[in-house]
Structure formats: C-alpha cells, structure tokens
Amino acid sequence: MAPPVAGQYFDNISPVTGQPFTAIPRSQEADIELALDAAHAAKAGWGATPAADRAAVLLRIADRMEQNLARLAVAETIDNGKPLRETTATDIPLAIDHFRYFAGFLRAQEGSIAYIGGDLVAYHFHEPLGVVGQIIPWNFPILMAAWKLAPALAVGNCVVLKPTEQTPASILVWAELVQDLLPPGVLNIFNGFGLEAGKPLASSKRIAKIAFTGETTTGRLIMQYASANLIPVTLELGGKSPNIFFADVMDRDDGYFDKALEGFAMFALNQGEVCTCPSRALVEESVYERFIERAVKRVEKIRQGPPLDAQTMIGAQASTGQMEKMALLKFEWMKRAAGVRKPTSQNGIFPPLAPPQGGEVLAAGRARGPGGARLCLARALKRARRFLRIQGSLRRASPALDPEKSTHSKFKRGEKILSYIDIGRQEGAECLTGGERNTLTGELASGYYVKPTVFRGHNKMRIFQEEIFGPVLSVTTFKNEEEALEISNDTLYGLGAGVWTRDDTRVYRFGRAIQAGRVWTNCYHAYPAHAAFGGYKQSGIGRETHKMMLDHYQQTKNLLVSYSEKPLGFF
C-alpha cells in the first residue's frame, strides 16, 4: 500500500444517503509515475507467463468474485446508488462471466503460418502491448473494469487503472478480494480527479494504449493526448439511442406486446445512467395514442426507493463526483439565457482533505502502486441495517474499516438532469409523467432520486439531441419506415438502438440501416461477453467485449523466415 505522495484525500459521498462514507486518496502525477514504475517492473514476467497460466488466473478471479458476489453487489450499490437487485442479478454476474469468457478464448487463440513460396515462410505471433492505461466510468464501475481488464490481463499486459472519482470505492473492494491472485505490479489502481490524475495517465509516454469510457467531450481530449504519443485508443463514448416501435407490436395483446412495453420502460434502467440508454422513443403514429397510454402506465409501475431494498427497481442518481460539472451546466445555461456568452469556471468543489487518522487501510493498493482507500463501509452498512431489513445480504458485505466522521459538505446531485427537465418544458415538450425529484424519507432524504420522466416532443429539441444520462425519455411519432429511419439517424451519436416489430424482414432491413454499433431487436439492454460493443459516429472508436478484444490489446509480430541457402541476388 502506497499512500498518496501529497498526502491528500477526498470524501466520497454515497448517493444512497447523500452522506460521506469513504475517504479516498487523491492521487496526482507523482502517484501515477509510481504506478507506472510497478507496471513496467512486472511487464516482462507477466508477458512471458504461459497463456494457460494467465487464463487460470482469470478463472480464479471469476471464482473469487462469485464467492463474494453479495459483498461486491452491496459495495457497488452503496458507491453508485443503483438498486441491489441489479448489482446482484446483472452487474456482478456479467463481470464474472467476462473474466471466464476471455480466459476461454485466450486458450483458443492461435498465431498463423503462411507459406510464401520456395523456402520462404511467414510466421505471425500475438504479443502483448506492455503497459496499458484504462479509465473506468461511474455508471457500471466493476462491470466496466471487467470489460477492460479481462482482455488486457489475459493477453499479458500490465494495467494502470483509474476509477472515476465519482465511484472510486467498489473497485477497491474488488481489488482487495483478488489482489493475492495477481503478481505484484500487474494491476495498479489509483484514484483522483481528471486533470490531476486522468490527464497524466492518458498523456504518459510510458503507456502503449489508453482505453476510456465516458462522455464524448472528454473522449476527444483523451484522443488528443494519445495522438501526441501515437498510441492506440479505445473510446466508448456518449449516445442518444432511438427505440423504435412499429404499429404491429399492438396487433395482439400478448406476451410479446408486454415485452415491448417493458422495452419502452428500459430508459429508466440503472436510473438512465447507461451510455446506450434508449432515451428517444419513436412510436408509429397510427397507434401512438393507444400505445403511449399503456406505456406510461408501465413506467409508473417502476418502484423507486432504497437501493439496498431488494424490491427497489431504480435507485439514486450516481452523480456524487459530478457536482462541479452539473453546477457548471446549470450555471452556464442560466447565463446563456441572460445573454452572457462566456461561461465562468467554478472550482474548489472538492477541497483537499486531511488523511484519516484511524482505521485499517484497504489492502487494494498493496504492491500495486498508490491509491488504496480507507472504506467506511461499516457506518454505511450500519445505517443500511437500520432503515432496511435485508440483513442476510448486508452481513456478507465488506467488513468495517474506520467509521470516522467527515466534515465535508453535502452537495445536491442531479442538477444536470433537473436542468434538462426544465429545458424540455421551456422548449414546449409535454411531460407525460414524472418531471421532478423524488424525495424519500428518513436517512434517504439527502440522497438524490429523480422520478422516471417521459416527454412528448420533436427530434429537434435539446432533450432529443443531448445526452442527459438520467431517467428521462423523449417520445415522438413517425408516419412510415422512411421517416423512422431519418429520425433515428438524426443524431451526432451512434452507439445503440432498439427495433420492435413482429415483421422479420423489417427486423433485418431496418437494423442494417440504422447508424449504430449495436441494434437490439425485440430486446434491449443485453450485454453478453461474446457480442461486440461499440459505436458509430461520435460514440467512440473501437470495440469492447467479444473475442476481437484480444487483438485490441496485442500487437502482431511477423517473422519472415527463409530456409534457403541461396543468395538473395541483389548485390
């Protein structure tokens, strides 16, 4: 465990209660250099480790995660605010599956031999890149880490990984569980803020690749930094995904139609904090009135409440560390309305904190570079036990560290989402349901909860064109297939899309015509390890998941070998 060089820590606020529960090291450039030192010291040994042995390590990581599924699920919920039923049934199991998937495909990967002619043969070998950087988002911390870590580690790379400052804790709980399974220096985790920690990593000349998941504006900066060093990037960025419902979904009131209604409500999954969130719904005009009546009723049945309650369907917005950005967005919008053109910078939302004085240091950073944390899960879980009665899951959660008091201020969260709800109304959109903060009681009163919101408007509105990253759906209509396609593709983004129809020929034709990297057909929000994921247009570069990811973390070595003793004949 290496403490931050500058000795600074910052508070991590759980969106469940709006209260601090963690003190996290605030790493800076000097800390990143230490992490890179550890990675470079380990890269030769890990890269030379036989593929079968590396695959076995990934399988052991998956097994350890499975044995501690409840603990990881609770940690993810407390850190992120999403419901426990989601982390237990989806996030952690999918992360486990990704490690097993890449362990299996690594064993099956082969090089190639090409006979050129005569005694000349070409050999092609897969070799690791060396040391790679990865920056993980806040909406699926452990799952997104698995998406990037599993293929990178499988092929023999060492990783320097930065979780987002909004949700830094759950990945450290995961690292604490698996740290003994990896050689020292193979995985190095540090925490910190974008300019202080993310930029030094992305612009470092000591990494051979950078992978980033986050918003498009930040992705552009990451690509800039990488281009200066001529290293490859994988960017999974923003989206404004259309979800298209053709009239034939209402041909019968059957199981398929019920599934389509659930598909409509999928914009609220994970509180709408999904890059592929189906945040635009397109409904065929001829059935709109009948369809939307049933669809809105389905949305209103979504149960929002305490995230640690197993019955809760959507929880709190996870925007703990986004307060500066959210405040800036609203401030800039208000200034724009007042005729002020240049936005004013606001800083100092997270002042440096003194390091905690007591408690056990989380072991996640031990022998893995800087950035361990002092997790106060004890206090969070004690409170959770008091206002929730899911003792079984909580008893299996991460054990206590120091429950020290924090003097860090509390911040309102979700201002970005509420500002877009205001913008929608000002643009003339009709609010069909929701449209406000959902204030819970007791210790959850300070948490930030937004009711699932459905607007009706048109595709030129900002709520149709800009990524909100919250439970806000914008609905419009279309007359025919051609108009549906035109509206669907009228966006800067191209990450995901959904198509709902009983017509199999339309399924194929329309799916191929949509400009999106993934098109769900008669389903939505499925993320299997063996299906490639990535975007068109400004939604990113490269792909994640699928066996092709092994290639993305490798470079090809060609040996062109002559077995002839004859002279070359040039000189």
Coordinates of C-alpha atoms in Angstrom, one line a residue:
M1 CA 0.0 0.0 0.0
A2 CA 1.5 3.3 -1.1
P3 CA -0.3 6.4 0.3
P4 CA -0.7 9.4 -2.0
V5 CA 2.5 11.3 -2.3
A6 CA 0.9 14.6 -1.5
G7 CA -1.0 13.1 1.5
Q8 CA -4.4 14.4 0.2
Y9 CA -7.7 12.6 0.4
F10 CA -11.2 13.4 -0.8
D11 CA -14.6 12.5 0.5
N12 CA -16.7 10.0 -1.4
I13 CA -20.5 10.6 -0.9
S14 CA -22.9 7.7 -1.2
P15 CA -25.8 8.8 -3.4
V16 CA -28.0 6.4 -1.4
T17 CA -28.0 8.7 1.6
G18 CA -26.1 11.8 0.4
Q19 CA -23.6 11.3 3.2
P20 CA -19.8 10.7 3.0
F21 CA -18.8 7.1 3.7
T22 CA -15.3 6.9 2.3
A23 CA -12.0 8.8 2.3
I24 CA -10.2 8.2 -1.0
P25 CA -6.6 9.0 -1.8
R26 CA -6.3 12.0 -4.2
S27 CA -3.5 10.8 -6.5
Q28 CA -1.6 13.1 -8.8
E29 CA 1.1 12.8 -11.4
A30 CA 3.8 11.6 -8.9
D31 CA 1.5 8.8 -7.9
I32 CA 0.8 7.8 -11.5
E33 CA 4.6 7.6 -12.1
L34 CA 4.9 5.2 -9.1
A35 CA 2.1 3.0 -10.5
L36 CA 3.8 3.0 -13.9
D37 CA 7.1 2.0 -12.3
A38 CA 5.4 -1.0 -10.7
A39 CA 3.8 -2.0 -14.0
H40 CA 7.0 -1.7 -16.1
A41 CA 8.8 -3.8 -13.5
A42 CA 6.2 -6.5 -13.9
K43 CA 5.5 -6.5 -17.6
A44 CA 8.3 -8.8 -18.8
G45 CA 7.4 -11.6 -16.3
W46 CA 3.7 -11.3 -16.9
G47 CA 4.0 -11.1 -20.6
A48 CA 6.2 -14.2 -20.7
T49 CA 3.7 -16.2 -18.5
P50 CA 2.2 -19.1 -20.5
A51 CA -1.3 -18.4 -21.8
A52 CA -2.7 -21.3 -19.9
D53 CA -1.4 -19.9 -16.6
R54 CA -2.8 -16.4 -17.3
A55 CA -6.1 -18.0 -18.2
A56 CA -6.1 -19.9 -14.9
V57 CA -5.6 -16.6 -13.0
L58 CA -8.6 -15.1 -14.7
L59 CA -10.7 -18.1 -13.8
R60 CA -9.6 -17.8 -10.2
I61 CA -10.5 -14.1 -10.2
A62 CA -14.0 -15.1 -11.5
D63 CA -14.4 -17.8 -8.8
R64 CA -13.3 -15.4 -6.1
M65 CA -15.9 -12.8 -7.3
E66 CA -18.6 -15.4 -7.4
Q67 CA -17.8 -16.5 -3.8
N68 CA -18.1 -12.8 -2.7
L69 CA -21.0 -11.8 -5.0
A70 CA -23.2 -10.3 -2.2
R71 CA -20.3 -8.3 -0.8
L72 CA -19.4 -6.8 -4.2
A73 CA -23.1 -6.1 -5.0
V74 CA -23.6 -4.2 -1.8
A75 CA -20.4 -2.2 -2.2
E76 CA -21.4 -1.3 -5.8
T77 CA -24.9 -0.2 -4.6
I78 CA -23.5 2.0 -1.8
D79 CA -20.9 3.6 -4.0
N80 CA -23.1 4.0 -7.1
G81 CA -26.7 4.2 -5.9
K82 CA -28.1 1.6 -8.2
P83 CA -30.5 -1.0 -6.8
L84 CA -29.2 -4.1 -5.1
R85 CA -31.3 -6.3 -7.3
E86 CA -29.5 -5.0 -10.3
T87 CA -25.9 -5.4 -9.0
T88 CA -26.8 -8.8 -7.6
A89 CA -28.5 -10.2 -10.7
T90 CA -26.7 -8.3 -13.5
D91 CA -23.6 -6.2 -12.9
I92 CA -21.5 -8.6 -10.9
P93 CA -22.6 -11.8 -12.7
L94 CA -21.8 -10.2 -16.0
A95 CA -18.4 -9.1 -14.8
I96 CA -17.7 -12.6 -13.6
D97 CA -18.7 -14.0 -17.0
H98 CA -16.3 -11.6 -18.8
F99 CA -13.3 -13.0 -17.0
R100 CA -14.3 -16.6 -17.8
Y101 CA -15.1 -15.7 -21.4
F102 CA -11.7 -14.2 -22.1
A103 CA -9.9 -17.0 -20.2
G104 CA -11.5 -19.5 -22.5
F105 CA -10.8 -17.6 -25.7
L106 CA -7.2 -16.9 -24.8
R107 CA -6.6 -20.7 -24.7
A108 CA -8.1 -21.0 -28.2
Q109 CA -6.1 -18.1 -29.8
E110 CA -3.6 -19.2 -32.3
G111 CA -1.0 -17.5 -34.4
S112 CA -0.6 -18.3 -38.1
I113 CA 1.9 -19.5 -40.7
A114 CA 1.8 -18.6 -44.3
Y115 CA 3.8 -20.4 -47.0
I116 CA 5.1 -17.6 -49.2
G117 CA 6.8 -19.7 -51.8
G118 CA 10.1 -21.6 -52.2
D119 CA 11.7 -21.8 -48.8
L120 CA 10.1 -18.6 -47.5
V121 CA 7.6 -18.8 -44.7
A122 CA 5.8 -16.1 -42.7
Y123 CA 5.0 -16.6 -39.0
H124 CA 2.6 -14.4 -37.2
F125 CA 2.7 -14.1 -33.4
H126 CA 0.4 -12.3 -30.9
E127 CA 2.4 -10.2 -28.4
P128 CA 1.2 -8.0 -25.5
L129 CA 1.4 -4.3 -25.9
G130 CA 3.2 -4.0 -22.5
V131 CA 1.7 -1.4 -20.1
V132 CA -1.8 0.0 -20.8
G133 CA -3.9 2.7 -19.2
Q134 CA -7.6 2.3 -18.5
I135 CA -10.1 4.9 -17.2
I136 CA -13.3 3.5 -15.9
P137 CA -16.7 5.3 -15.8
W138 CA -19.0 5.7 -12.8
N139 CA -22.2 4.1 -14.1
F140 CA -21.0 0.4 -14.0
P141 CA -17.7 0.6 -12.1
I142 CA -17.0 -3.1 -11.6
L143 CA -18.5 -4.3 -14.9
M144 CA -16.7 -1.7 -17.0
A145 CA -13.5 -2.6 -15.2
A146 CA -14.1 -6.2 -16.1
W147 CA -14.7 -5.3 -19.8
K148 CA -11.3 -3.7 -20.0
L149 CA -9.2 -5.7 -17.5
A150 CA -10.2 -9.2 -18.6
P151 CA -8.8 -9.0 -22.2
A152 CA -5.9 -6.8 -21.3
L153 CA -4.7 -9.1 -18.5
A154 CA -5.5 -12.2 -20.5
V155 CA -3.0 -11.4 -23.3
G156 CA -0.2 -10.5 -20.9
N157 CA -0.4 -6.7 -20.4
C158 CA 0.1 -4.9 -17.1
V159 CA -2.6 -2.3 -16.3
V160 CA -2.6 1.1 -14.7
L161 CA -6.3 1.7 -14.0
K162 CA -8.1 4.9 -12.8
P163 CA -11.6 4.5 -11.5
T164 CA -13.7 7.6 -11.8
E165 CA -13.7 10.0 -8.8
Q166 CA -17.5 9.7 -8.5
T167 CA -17.4 5.9 -7.7
P168 CA -13.9 5.0 -6.5
A169 CA -14.7 2.6 -3.7
S170 CA -16.3 -0.5 -5.1
I171 CA -13.4 -1.3 -7.4
L172 CA -11.1 -1.1 -4.4
V173 CA -13.3 -3.6 -2.6
W174 CA -13.0 -5.9 -5.7
A175 CA -9.2 -5.3 -5.7
E176 CA -8.9 -6.3 -2.1
L177 CA -10.6 -9.6 -2.9
V178 CA -8.4 -10.6 -5.8
Q179 CA -5.1 -8.9 -5.0
D180 CA -3.4 -12.1 -4.0
L181 CA -4.2 -13.8 -7.3
L182 CA -2.1 -11.5 -9.5
P183 CA 1.7 -10.9 -9.3
P184 CA 2.7 -7.5 -7.8
G185 CA 2.7 -4.7 -10.3
V186 CA 0.4 -6.5 -12.9
L187 CA -2.6 -4.4 -11.8
N188 CA -2.1 -0.9 -10.4
I189 CA -5.1 1.1 -9.2
F190 CA -5.0 4.8 -8.3
N191 CA -7.8 7.4 -7.6
G192 CA -8.1 11.1 -8.3
F193 CA -9.6 13.7 -10.5
G194 CA -9.4 14.2 -14.2
L195 CA -6.8 16.9 -14.7
E196 CA -4.7 15.8 -11.7
A197 CA -4.8 12.0 -12.4
G198 CA -6.6 11.2 -15.7
K199 CA -4.6 13.5 -17.9
P200 CA -1.2 12.4 -16.6
L201 CA -2.1 8.8 -17.3
A202 CA -3.6 9.4 -20.8
S203 CA -0.8 11.6 -21.9
S204 CA 2.0 9.5 -20.5
K205 CA 4.7 8.3 -22.8
R206 CA 5.0 5.1 -20.7
I207 CA 1.8 3.5 -21.8
A208 CA 1.2 1.6 -25.0
K209 CA -2.6 2.1 -25.2
I210 CA -5.3 4.0 -23.4
A211 CA -8.9 2.8 -23.1
F212 CA -11.6 5.2 -21.9
T213 CA -15.3 5.0 -21.3
G214 CA -17.1 8.3 -20.6
E215 CA -18.6 11.3 -22.3
T216 CA -17.7 12.4 -25.8
T217 CA -16.1 15.7 -24.8
T218 CA -13.6 14.0 -22.5
G219 CA -13.1 11.3 -25.1
R220 CA -11.8 13.9 -27.6
L221 CA -9.3 15.1 -25.0
I222 CA -8.1 11.5 -24.4
M223 CA -7.7 11.0 -28.1
Q224 CA -5.7 14.2 -28.3
Y225 CA -3.3 13.1 -25.5
A226 CA -2.9 9.7 -27.1
S227 CA -2.2 11.1 -30.6
A228 CA 0.7 13.0 -29.3
N229 CA 2.4 9.7 -28.4
L230 CA 1.0 7.8 -31.4
I231 CA -0.6 5.1 -29.2
P232 CA -3.9 3.3 -30.0
V233 CA -7.1 4.2 -28.2
T234 CA -10.4 2.5 -27.4
L235 CA -13.1 5.1 -26.7
E236 CA -16.6 4.2 -25.7
L237 CA -18.5 7.5 -25.5
G238 CA -21.9 9.0 -25.4
G239 CA -25.2 8.1 -27.0
K240 CA -28.7 9.2 -27.7
S241 CA -30.2 5.8 -28.7
P242 CA -33.5 5.5 -30.5
N243 CA -36.0 2.9 -29.5
I244 CA -38.4 2.3 -32.4
F245 CA -41.9 0.8 -32.0
F246 CA -43.8 -0.2 -35.2
A247 CA -47.6 -0.4 -35.2
D248 CA -47.6 -4.2 -35.4
V249 CA -46.4 -4.5 -31.8
M250 CA -50.0 -3.8 -31.0
D251 CA -51.5 -6.4 -33.3
R252 CA -52.2 -8.6 -30.2
D253 CA -52.2 -8.0 -26.5
D254 CA -49.9 -10.9 -25.7
G255 CA -46.6 -11.7 -24.1
Y256 CA -44.7 -10.0 -26.9
F257 CA -46.6 -6.8 -26.5
D258 CA -45.9 -6.9 -22.8
K259 CA -42.2 -7.4 -23.6
A260 CA -42.4 -4.3 -25.9
L261 CA -43.9 -2.2 -23.1
E262 CA -41.0 -3.3 -20.8
G263 CA -38.6 -2.3 -23.6
F264 CA -40.2 1.1 -23.7
A265 CA -39.5 1.5 -19.9
M266 CA -35.9 0.4 -20.3
F267 CA -34.8 4.0 -20.4
A268 CA -35.0 4.0 -16.6
L269 CA -32.8 1.0 -16.1
N270 CA -29.8 2.0 -13.9
Q271 CA -31.5 5.3 -13.4
G272 CA -31.0 6.1 -17.1
E273 CA -27.2 6.2 -16.5
V274 CA -26.3 4.0 -19.4
C275 CA -24.5 5.1 -22.5
T276 CA -26.9 3.1 -24.6
C277 CA -29.9 4.3 -22.7
P278 CA -32.9 4.2 -25.1
S279 CA -33.6 7.9 -24.4
R280 CA -35.5 8.6 -27.6
A281 CA -38.7 6.6 -28.3
L282 CA -40.2 6.6 -31.8
V283 CA -43.8 5.3 -32.0
E284 CA -45.7 4.8 -35.2
E285 CA -48.3 7.5 -35.5
S286 CA -51.3 5.2 -36.2
V287 CA -51.0 3.5 -32.8
Y288 CA -49.5 6.3 -30.8
E289 CA -52.4 7.1 -28.5
R290 CA -53.2 3.5 -27.6
F291 CA -49.5 2.6 -27.2
I292 CA -48.5 5.6 -25.1
E293 CA -51.4 5.1 -22.7
R294 CA -50.2 1.6 -21.9
A295 CA -46.5 2.5 -22.0
V296 CA -46.8 5.4 -19.5
K297 CA -48.7 3.2 -17.1
R298 CA -45.9 0.6 -17.3
V299 CA -43.3 3.4 -16.5
E300 CA -45.4 4.5 -13.5
K301 CA -45.2 1.0 -12.0
I302 CA -41.4 1.2 -11.7
R303 CA -40.6 1.1 -8.0
Q304 CA -38.1 3.7 -6.9
G305 CA -36.9 3.5 -3.3
P306 CA -34.0 2.5 -1.0
P307 CA -31.3 1.0 -3.3
L308 CA -30.4 -1.7 -0.7
D309 CA -34.0 -2.9 -0.7
A310 CA -34.3 -6.0 -2.8
Q311 CA -37.7 -4.9 -4.2
T312 CA -36.4 -1.5 -5.5
M313 CA -36.2 -1.3 -9.3
I314 CA -34.4 2.0 -9.7
G315 CA -32.3 3.8 -7.1
A316 CA -30.4 7.1 -6.7
Q317 CA -28.5 9.0 -9.4
A318 CA -24.8 8.2 -9.1
S319 CA -23.6 11.7 -9.7
T320 CA -21.7 12.2 -6.4
G321 CA -18.5 13.4 -8.1
Q322 CA -20.2 15.2 -10.9
M323 CA -21.4 18.1 -8.9
E324 CA -18.9 20.6 -10.4
K325 CA -19.9 19.6 -13.9
M326 CA -23.6 19.7 -13.1
A327 CA -23.4 23.0 -11.4
L328 CA -21.4 24.4 -14.3
L329 CA -24.0 23.1 -16.8
K330 CA -26.9 24.8 -15.0
F331 CA -24.9 28.0 -14.3
E332 CA -23.9 28.2 -18.0
W333 CA -27.4 27.6 -19.1
M334 CA -28.7 30.4 -16.8
K335 CA -26.0 32.8 -18.1
R336 CA -26.8 32.0 -21.7
A337 CA -30.5 32.8 -21.0
A338 CA -29.3 36.1 -19.6
G339 CA -27.2 36.9 -22.6
V340 CA -23.8 36.1 -21.2
R341 CA -21.7 34.3 -23.7
K342 CA -18.5 33.1 -21.9
P343 CA -19.0 30.6 -19.1
T344 CA -17.3 31.2 -15.8
S345 CA -15.1 28.5 -14.3
Q346 CA -16.1 27.2 -10.9
N347 CA -13.5 25.2 -8.9
G348 CA -13.0 24.0 -5.4
I349 CA -16.0 21.7 -5.1
F350 CA -13.7 19.1 -3.5
P351 CA -11.1 20.8 -1.4
P352 CA -8.2 18.6 -0.1
L353 CA -8.9 16.6 3.0
A354 CA -6.6 15.6 5.7
P355 CA -5.8 11.9 5.6
P356 CA -7.9 9.8 8.0
Q357 CA -6.2 9.2 11.3
G358 CA -7.6 5.8 12.3
G359 CA -8.7 2.6 10.9
E360 CA -7.3 -0.1 8.7
V361 CA -6.0 0.8 5.3
L362 CA -7.7 -1.1 2.5
A363 CA -5.3 -3.6 1.0
A364 CA -6.2 -3.0 -2.6
G365 CA -3.2 -0.9 -3.4
R366 CA -0.6 -3.1 -1.7
A367 CA 2.2 -3.9 -4.1
R368 CA 0.1 -2.3 -6.9
G369 CA 1.1 1.3 -6.8
P370 CA -0.6 4.2 -5.0
G371 CA -4.2 4.6 -4.3
G372 CA -5.6 2.4 -1.5
A373 CA -8.6 3.7 0.4
R374 CA -10.0 3.8 3.9
L375 CA -13.5 2.5 3.4
C376 CA -16.1 3.4 6.0
L377 CA -18.5 0.7 4.8
A378 CA -19.1 -0.2 8.5
R379 CA -21.0 3.1 9.1
A380 CA -22.9 2.8 5.7
L381 CA -23.9 -0.7 6.4
K382 CA -24.9 0.0 10.0
R383 CA -27.2 2.7 8.7
A384 CA -28.5 0.5 5.9
R385 CA -29.4 -2.2 8.5
R386 CA -31.3 0.4 10.5
F387 CA -33.5 1.6 7.7
L388 CA -33.7 -1.6 5.6
R389 CA -34.2 -5.2 6.6
I390 CA -32.1 -7.2 4.3
Q391 CA -29.8 -8.4 7.0
G392 CA -28.6 -11.5 5.0
S393 CA -27.0 -9.6 2.2
L394 CA -25.6 -6.9 4.4
R395 CA -23.9 -9.4 6.7
R396 CA -22.0 -10.7 3.8
A397 CA -20.9 -7.2 2.7
S398 CA -17.4 -5.8 3.1
P399 CA -16.3 -5.7 6.8
A400 CA -15.8 -2.5 8.7
L401 CA -13.0 0.0 8.4
D402 CA -12.7 3.2 10.3
P403 CA -16.1 4.9 10.7
E404 CA -14.6 8.4 11.2
K405 CA -16.8 11.5 10.9
S406 CA -16.4 13.6 7.8
T407 CA -16.7 17.4 7.8
H408 CA -17.0 17.5 4.0
S409 CA -20.0 19.5 2.8
K410 CA -23.0 17.8 1.3
F411 CA -23.9 18.6 -2.3
K412 CA -27.1 18.4 -4.3
R413 CA -26.8 16.0 -7.1
G414 CA -28.7 15.5 -10.3
E415 CA -28.8 19.2 -11.2
K416 CA -28.0 18.3 -14.8
I417 CA -31.0 16.0 -15.0
L418 CA -33.3 18.5 -13.5
S419 CA -32.0 21.3 -15.7
Y420 CA -32.8 19.2 -18.8
I421 CA -36.3 18.6 -17.4
D422 CA -36.7 22.4 -17.2
I423 CA -35.3 22.8 -20.7
G424 CA -37.8 20.3 -22.0
R425 CA -40.7 22.2 -20.6
Q426 CA -39.3 25.5 -21.9
E427 CA -38.9 24.0 -25.3
G428 CA -42.6 23.1 -25.3
A429 CA -42.4 19.4 -24.6
E430 CA -45.3 17.8 -22.9
C431 CA -44.5 16.0 -19.7
L432 CA -46.5 12.8 -19.6
T433 CA -45.2 11.5 -16.2
G434 CA -42.5 12.3 -13.6
G435 CA -40.6 15.5 -14.2
E436 CA -39.4 16.1 -10.7
R437 CA -37.2 15.0 -7.9
N438 CA -38.4 12.1 -5.8
T439 CA -37.8 12.9 -2.1
L440 CA -37.6 9.8 0.1
T441 CA -37.8 9.8 3.8
G442 CA -35.5 9.2 6.8
E443 CA -31.8 8.8 6.1
L444 CA -32.5 8.7 2.3
A445 CA -33.9 12.3 2.3
S446 CA -30.4 13.7 1.4
G447 CA -30.0 11.1 -1.4
Y448 CA -30.7 12.2 -5.0
Y449 CA -33.6 10.5 -6.6
V450 CA -35.3 11.6 -9.9
K451 CA -38.7 10.2 -10.9
P452 CA -38.7 8.4 -14.3
T453 CA -39.8 11.1 -16.7
V454 CA -41.5 10.9 -20.1
F455 CA -41.8 13.9 -22.5
R456 CA -43.5 14.1 -25.8
G457 CA -41.9 16.5 -28.3
H458 CA -39.9 16.5 -31.6
N459 CA -36.4 15.4 -32.6
K460 CA -35.0 19.0 -32.9
M461 CA -35.4 19.7 -29.2
R462 CA -32.3 19.6 -27.0
I463 CA -33.8 16.8 -24.9
F464 CA -33.8 14.7 -28.0
Q465 CA -30.3 15.6 -29.2
E466 CA -28.2 15.9 -26.0
E467 CA -27.2 13.1 -23.7
I468 CA -28.9 13.6 -20.3
F469 CA -27.7 10.4 -18.6
G470 CA -30.8 10.2 -16.4
P471 CA -34.2 8.6 -16.3
V472 CA -35.6 11.0 -18.9
L473 CA -37.3 9.7 -22.1
S474 CA -38.2 11.9 -25.1
V475 CA -41.0 10.5 -27.3
T476 CA -42.1 11.4 -30.8
T477 CA -44.0 9.8 -33.7
F478 CA -43.3 8.7 -37.2
K479 CA -45.6 8.1 -40.2
N480 CA -43.6 5.4 -42.1
E481 CA -40.4 3.4 -42.1
E482 CA -38.5 6.0 -44.0
E483 CA -39.4 8.8 -41.5
A484 CA -38.5 6.5 -38.6
L485 CA -35.1 5.9 -40.1
E486 CA -34.5 9.6 -40.8
I487 CA -35.3 10.5 -37.2
S488 CA -33.3 7.6 -35.8
N489 CA -30.1 8.6 -37.6
D490 CA -30.6 12.4 -37.0
T491 CA -28.1 12.5 -34.1
L492 CA -24.4 13.0 -33.5
Y493 CA -24.2 9.6 -31.8
G494 CA -24.4 6.0 -33.0
L495 CA -23.9 3.7 -30.0
G496 CA -27.2 1.8 -29.7
A497 CA -30.7 1.4 -31.0
G498 CA -33.8 -0.7 -30.4
V499 CA -36.2 -2.1 -33.0
W500 CA -39.6 -3.5 -32.0
T501 CA -41.7 -5.3 -34.7
R502 CA -43.3 -8.6 -35.5
D503 CA -42.1 -8.4 -39.1
D504 CA -38.9 -10.5 -39.5
T505 CA -37.9 -8.9 -42.8
R506 CA -38.2 -5.4 -41.3
V507 CA -36.1 -6.6 -38.4
Y508 CA -33.2 -7.2 -40.7
R509 CA -33.7 -4.4 -43.2
F510 CA -34.2 -1.7 -40.5
G511 CA -31.5 -3.0 -38.3
R512 CA -28.9 -2.8 -41.1
A513 CA -30.0 0.7 -42.0
I514 CA -29.6 2.3 -38.5
Q515 CA -26.3 4.0 -38.0
A516 CA -25.5 2.4 -34.6
G517 CA -22.9 0.0 -33.4
R518 CA -25.4 -2.2 -31.6
V519 CA -29.0 -2.7 -32.6
W520 CA -31.2 -4.6 -30.2
T521 CA -34.1 -6.3 -31.9
N522 CA -37.2 -7.1 -29.9
C523 CA -35.0 -6.8 -26.8
Y524 CA -32.8 -4.2 -25.0
H525 CA -30.0 -3.8 -22.5
A526 CA -28.5 -7.3 -23.0
Y527 CA -24.7 -7.2 -22.7
P528 CA -23.2 -10.7 -23.3
A529 CA -19.5 -11.1 -23.3
H530 CA -19.4 -12.6 -26.8
A531 CA -21.2 -9.8 -28.6
A532 CA -19.1 -6.9 -29.9
F533 CA -19.9 -3.5 -28.3
G534 CA -19.0 0.0 -29.7
G535 CA -20.3 3.0 -31.5
Y536 CA -20.6 4.7 -34.8
K537 CA -20.1 8.5 -35.4
Q538 CA -19.2 10.4 -32.2
S539 CA -20.0 7.4 -29.9
G540 CA -16.4 6.2 -30.0
I541 CA -13.6 4.3 -31.6
G542 CA -13.0 0.5 -31.5
R543 CA -15.0 -2.2 -29.8
E544 CA -15.2 -3.8 -26.4
T545 CA -16.3 -7.3 -25.4
H546 CA -16.1 -10.2 -27.9
K547 CA -13.0 -12.2 -28.8
M548 CA -11.8 -9.4 -31.0
M549 CA -10.8 -7.5 -27.9
L550 CA -7.8 -9.8 -27.5
D551 CA -6.4 -8.4 -30.8
H552 CA -7.1 -4.8 -29.5
Y553 CA -4.6 -5.4 -26.6
Q554 CA -2.0 -7.2 -28.7
Q555 CA 0.4 -6.3 -31.5
T556 CA 1.4 -8.7 -34.3
K557 CA 4.9 -9.9 -34.7
N558 CA 5.7 -11.2 -38.2
L559 CA 8.8 -13.4 -38.7
L560 CA 9.6 -13.7 -42.4
V561 CA 12.0 -16.7 -42.5
S562 CA 14.0 -18.0 -45.4
Y563 CA 15.1 -21.6 -45.1
S564 CA 17.1 -21.4 -48.3
E565 CA 20.9 -21.2 -48.5
K566 CA 20.7 -19.5 -51.9
P567 CA 21.9 -15.9 -52.2
L568 CA 19.3 -13.1 -52.4
G569 CA 20.7 -12.0 -55.7
F570 CA 20.5 -8.2 -55.2
F571 CA 24.2 -7.4 -54.8

